[in-house]
Amino acid sequence: MTHSFHIPVLGLAFSIDSPLKVARFGISSVISIVDDELIERIRAYYCTLNKKEYHPITKKEPDYRAHRISSYLNLVSNIVQEQIEHMRIEFLKRIRDRSLLPAHPRIPPRKKYLL
């Protein structure tokens, strides 16, 4: 049976960064892109948090709203890809360390479970 999860729009501030919190787990969500000022503040926050270069997009730039939204969506995509890669690497390390496999005396030896 395949499961499908999604998180609906909850409001501007609630859904602006929900993909950054749940996408790595395969849960779909949406981003409210109505308020470009909020998007720019959140982009600055996540750039700082993830040690990424941040260049402010001011209202003086041509088509600044589209540029802010595009930059934020690109940032979210990059961060989620990094989170997924980090989870994959951690999983592979744990398999190598065999820490994901049970250590109960009644369970057959761990070698049986390894690929």
Coordinates of N, CA and C in Angstrom, one line a residue:
M1 N 0.8 -1.2 0.0 CA 0.0 0.0 0.0 C 0.9 1.2 0.0
T2 N 0.6 2.2 -0.9 CA 1.3 3.4 -1.0 C 0.6 4.5 -0.2
H3 N 1.4 5.2 0.6 CA 0.8 6.3 1.4 C 1.2 7.6 0.7
S4 N 0.3 8.6 0.8 CA 0.5 9.9 0.3 C 0.2 10.9 1.4
F5 N 1.1 11.8 1.6 CA 0.9 12.8 2.6 C 1.1 14.2 1.9
H6 N 0.3 15.2 2.5 CA 0.5 16.6 2.0 C 0.1 17.5 3.2
I7 N 0.6 18.7 3.1 CA 0.3 19.7 4.1 C -0.3 20.8 3.4
P8 N -1.6 21.2 3.7 CA -2.2 22.3 3.0 C -1.7 23.6 3.4
V9 N -2.1 24.7 2.7 CA -1.7 26.0 3.0 C -2.3 26.4 4.4
L10 N -1.5 26.8 5.3 CA -2.0 27.1 6.7 C -2.1 28.6 6.9
G11 N -1.6 29.3 6.0 CA -1.4 30.8 6.2 C 0.0 31.2 5.9
L12 N 0.2 32.5 5.7 CA 1.5 33.0 5.2 C 2.7 32.5 6.0
A13 N 2.7 32.8 7.3 CA 3.9 32.5 8.1 C 4.0 31.0 8.4
F14 N 2.9 30.3 8.4 CA 3.0 28.9 8.8 C 3.5 28.0 7.6
S15 N 3.2 28.4 6.4 CA 3.6 27.5 5.3 C 4.8 28.0 4.5
I16 N 5.3 29.1 4.9 CA 6.4 29.7 4.1 C 7.7 28.8 4.1
D17 N 7.9 28.0 5.2 CA 9.1 27.2 5.3 C 8.7 25.7 5.6
S18 N 7.5 25.3 5.4 CA 7.1 23.9 5.7 C 7.9 22.9 4.9
P19 N 8.2 23.2 3.6 CA 8.9 22.2 2.9 C 10.3 21.9 3.5
L20 N 10.9 23.0 4.0 CA 12.2 22.8 4.6 C 12.2 21.9 5.9
K21 N 11.0 21.8 6.4 CA 10.9 20.9 7.6 C 10.4 19.5 7.3
V22 N 9.7 19.3 6.2 CA 9.1 18.0 6.0 C 9.4 17.3 4.7
A23 N 10.0 18.0 3.7 CA 10.2 17.5 2.4 C 11.2 16.3 2.4
R24 N 12.2 16.4 3.3 CA 13.2 15.3 3.3 C 12.6 14.0 3.7
F25 N 11.4 14.0 4.3 CA 10.7 12.8 4.7 C 9.7 12.3 3.7
G26 N 9.6 13.0 2.5 CA 8.7 12.6 1.4 C 7.3 13.1 1.6
I27 N 7.2 14.1 2.4 CA 5.9 14.7 2.6 C 5.8 16.0 1.8
S28 N 4.7 16.0 1.0 CA 4.5 17.2 0.1 C 3.9 18.3 0.9
S29 N 4.2 19.5 0.5 CA 3.6 20.7 1.1 C 3.6 21.8 0.1
V30 N 3.0 22.9 0.5 CA 3.0 24.1 -0.4 C 3.7 25.3 0.3
I31 N 4.0 26.3 -0.5 CA 4.6 27.5 0.0 C 3.7 28.6 -0.4
S32 N 3.3 29.5 0.5 CA 2.5 30.7 0.2 C 3.5 31.7 -0.3
I33 N 3.3 32.2 -1.5 CA 4.2 33.2 -2.1 C 3.6 34.5 -2.3
V34 N 2.6 34.8 -1.5 CA 1.8 36.1 -1.6 C 2.7 37.3 -1.2
D35 N 3.3 37.2 -0.1 CA 4.0 38.3 0.5 C 5.5 38.2 0.2
D36 N 6.0 39.0 -0.7 CA 7.4 39.0 -1.1 C 8.3 39.6 -0.1
E37 N 7.8 40.5 0.8 CA 8.6 41.0 1.9 C 8.9 39.9 2.9
L38 N 7.9 39.1 3.2 CA 8.1 38.0 4.1 C 9.1 36.9 3.5
I39 N 8.9 36.7 2.2 CA 9.8 35.7 1.5 C 11.2 36.2 1.6
E40 N 11.5 37.5 1.4 CA 12.8 38.0 1.4 C 13.4 37.9 2.8
R41 N 12.6 38.1 3.9 CA 13.1 38.0 5.3 C 13.5 36.5 5.6
I42 N 12.6 35.6 5.1 CA 12.8 34.2 5.4 C 14.0 33.7 4.6
R43 N 14.2 34.2 3.4 CA 15.4 33.8 2.6 C 16.6 34.3 3.3
A44 N 16.6 35.5 3.8 CA 17.8 36.0 4.6 C 18.1 35.1 5.8
Y45 N 17.0 34.7 6.5 CA 17.2 33.9 7.7 C 17.8 32.5 7.3
Y46 N 17.2 31.8 6.3 CA 17.7 30.5 5.9 C 19.1 30.5 5.2
C47 N 19.4 31.6 4.6 CA 20.7 31.7 4.0 C 21.8 31.8 5.2
T48 N 21.5 32.6 6.2 CA 22.3 32.7 7.3 C 22.4 31.4 8.1
L49 N 21.3 30.7 8.3 CA 21.2 29.5 9.1 C 22.0 28.4 8.4
N50 N 21.9 28.3 7.0 CA 22.6 27.3 6.3 C 24.0 27.7 5.7
K51 N 24.5 28.9 6.2 CA 25.8 29.4 5.8 C 25.9 29.5 4.3
K52 N 24.9 30.1 3.7 CA 24.8 30.4 2.2 C 25.0 31.9 2.0
E53 N 25.5 32.2 0.9 CA 25.7 33.6 0.5 C 24.3 34.3 0.3
Y54 N 24.1 35.5 0.9 CA 22.9 36.2 0.8 C 23.1 37.6 0.2
H55 N 22.4 37.8 -0.9 CA 22.4 39.2 -1.5 C 21.0 39.7 -1.5
P56 N 20.7 40.8 -0.7 CA 19.3 41.3 -0.7 C 18.8 41.7 -2.0
I57 N 17.6 41.5 -2.2 CA 16.9 41.9 -3.5 C 16.0 43.1 -3.1
T58 N 16.4 44.3 -3.5 CA 15.6 45.5 -3.1 C 14.5 45.8 -4.0
K59 N 13.6 46.6 -3.6 CA 12.5 47.0 -4.4 C 12.9 47.9 -5.6
K60 N 14.1 48.3 -5.6 CA 14.6 49.2 -6.7 C 15.0 48.3 -7.9
E61 N 15.2 47.1 -7.7 CA 15.5 46.2 -8.9 C 14.3 46.0 -9.8
P62 N 14.5 45.8 -11.1 CA 13.4 45.5 -12.0 C 12.9 44.1 -11.7
D63 N 11.6 44.0 -11.7 CA 10.9 42.8 -11.4 C 11.4 42.1 -10.1
Y64 N 11.5 42.9 -9.1 CA 12.0 42.4 -7.8 C 11.2 41.3 -7.2
R65 N 9.9 41.4 -7.3 CA 9.0 40.4 -6.7 C 9.3 39.0 -7.3
A66 N 9.3 38.9 -8.6 CA 9.6 37.6 -9.2 C 11.0 37.1 -8.9
H67 N 11.9 38.0 -8.8 CA 13.3 37.7 -8.5 C 13.4 37.1 -7.0
R68 N 12.7 37.8 -6.1 CA 12.6 37.3 -4.7 C 12.0 35.9 -4.6
I69 N 10.9 35.7 -5.2 CA 10.2 34.5 -5.2 C 11.1 33.4 -5.8
S70 N 11.6 33.6 -7.0 CA 12.5 32.6 -7.6 C 13.7 32.3 -6.8
S71 N 14.3 33.3 -6.2 CA 15.5 33.0 -5.4 C 15.2 32.2 -4.2
Y72 N 14.0 32.5 -3.6 CA 13.6 31.7 -2.4 C 13.3 30.2 -2.8
L73 N 12.6 30.1 -3.9 CA 12.2 28.7 -4.3 C 13.5 27.9 -4.7
N74 N 14.5 28.6 -5.3 CA 15.7 27.9 -5.6 C 16.5 27.5 -4.3
L75 N 16.5 28.4 -3.3 CA 17.1 28.2 -2.0 C 16.5 27.0 -1.4
V76 N 15.1 26.9 -1.3 CA 14.4 25.8 -0.7 C 14.8 24.5 -1.4
S77 N 14.8 24.5 -2.7 CA 15.2 23.3 -3.5 C 16.6 22.9 -3.1
N78 N 17.5 23.8 -3.1 CA 18.9 23.4 -2.7 C 19.1 22.8 -1.3
I79 N 18.4 23.5 -0.4 CA 18.5 23.0 1.0 C 17.8 21.7 1.2
V80 N 16.7 21.4 0.5 CA 16.0 20.1 0.6 C 16.9 19.0 0.0
Q81 N 17.5 19.3 -1.1 CA 18.4 18.3 -1.7 C 19.6 18.0 -0.8
E82 N 20.1 19.0 -0.1 CA 21.2 18.8 0.8 C 20.7 18.0 2.0
Q83 N 19.5 18.2 2.5 CA 19.0 17.5 3.6 C 18.8 16.0 3.2
I84 N 18.3 15.8 2.0 CA 18.1 14.4 1.6 C 19.4 13.7 1.4
E85 N 20.4 14.4 0.9 CA 21.7 13.8 0.7 C 22.3 13.4 2.1
H86 N 22.1 14.3 3.1 CA 22.7 14.1 4.4 C 22.0 12.9 5.0
M87 N 20.7 12.8 4.9 CA 20.0 11.6 5.4 C 20.5 10.3 4.8
R88 N 20.7 10.3 3.5 CA 21.2 9.2 2.7 C 22.5 8.7 3.3
I89 N 23.4 9.7 3.4 CA 24.8 9.4 3.9 C 24.7 8.8 5.3
E90 N 23.9 9.4 6.2 CA 23.8 9.0 7.6 C 23.2 7.5 7.6
F91 N 22.2 7.3 6.7 CA 21.7 5.9 6.7 C 22.7 4.9 6.3
L92 N 23.5 5.2 5.2 CA 24.5 4.3 4.8 C 25.6 4.1 5.9
K93 N 25.9 5.1 6.6 CA 26.9 5.0 7.7 C 26.4 4.0 8.8
R94 N 25.1 4.2 9.1 CA 24.5 3.3 10.1 C 24.4 1.9 9.6
I95 N 24.1 1.7 8.4 CA 24.1 0.3 7.9 C 25.5 -0.3 8.0
R96 N 26.5 0.5 7.6 CA 27.9 0.0 7.7 C 28.2 -0.3 9.2
D97 N 27.7 0.5 10.1 CA 28.0 0.3 11.5 C 27.1 -0.8 12.1
R98 N 26.1 -1.1 11.3 CA 25.1 -2.1 11.7 C 24.2 -1.7 12.9
S99 N 24.2 -0.4 13.2 CA 23.4 0.1 14.3 C 21.9 0.2 14.0
L100 N 21.5 0.0 12.8 CA 20.1 -0.1 12.5 C 19.5 -1.5 12.7
L101 N 20.4 -2.5 12.8 CA 19.9 -3.8 12.9 C 19.7 -4.2 14.4
P102 N 18.8 -5.1 14.7 CA 18.5 -5.5 16.1 C 19.7 -6.3 16.7
A103 N 19.8 -6.2 18.0 CA 20.8 -6.8 18.8 C 20.2 -7.7 19.9
H104 N 19.0 -8.3 19.6 CA 18.3 -9.1 20.6 C 18.8 -10.6 20.5
P105 N 19.0 -11.3 21.6 CA 19.6 -12.6 21.5 C 18.7 -13.6 20.7
R106 N 17.4 -13.4 20.7 CA 16.5 -14.4 20.0 C 16.4 -14.1 18.5
I107 N 17.1 -13.0 18.0 CA 17.0 -12.6 16.6 C 18.3 -13.2 16.0
P108 N 18.1 -13.8 14.8 CA 19.3 -14.4 14.1 C 20.4 -13.4 13.9
P109 N 21.6 -13.9 13.6 CA 22.8 -13.0 13.5 C 22.5 -11.9 12.5
R110 N 23.1 -10.8 12.7 CA 23.0 -9.6 11.9 C 23.4 -9.8 10.4
K111 N 24.3 -10.7 10.2 CA 24.9 -10.9 8.8 C 23.7 -11.3 7.9
K112 N 22.8 -12.0 8.4 CA 21.7 -12.5 7.6 C 20.9 -11.4 7.0
Y113 N 20.8 -10.2 7.7 CA 20.1 -9.1 7.2 C 20.8 -8.1 6.3
L114 N 22.1 -8.3 6.2 CA 22.9 -7.4 5.4 C 22.8 -7.8 4.0
L115 N 22.9 -6.8 3.0 CA 22.9 -7.1 1.6 C 24.2 -7.5 1.1

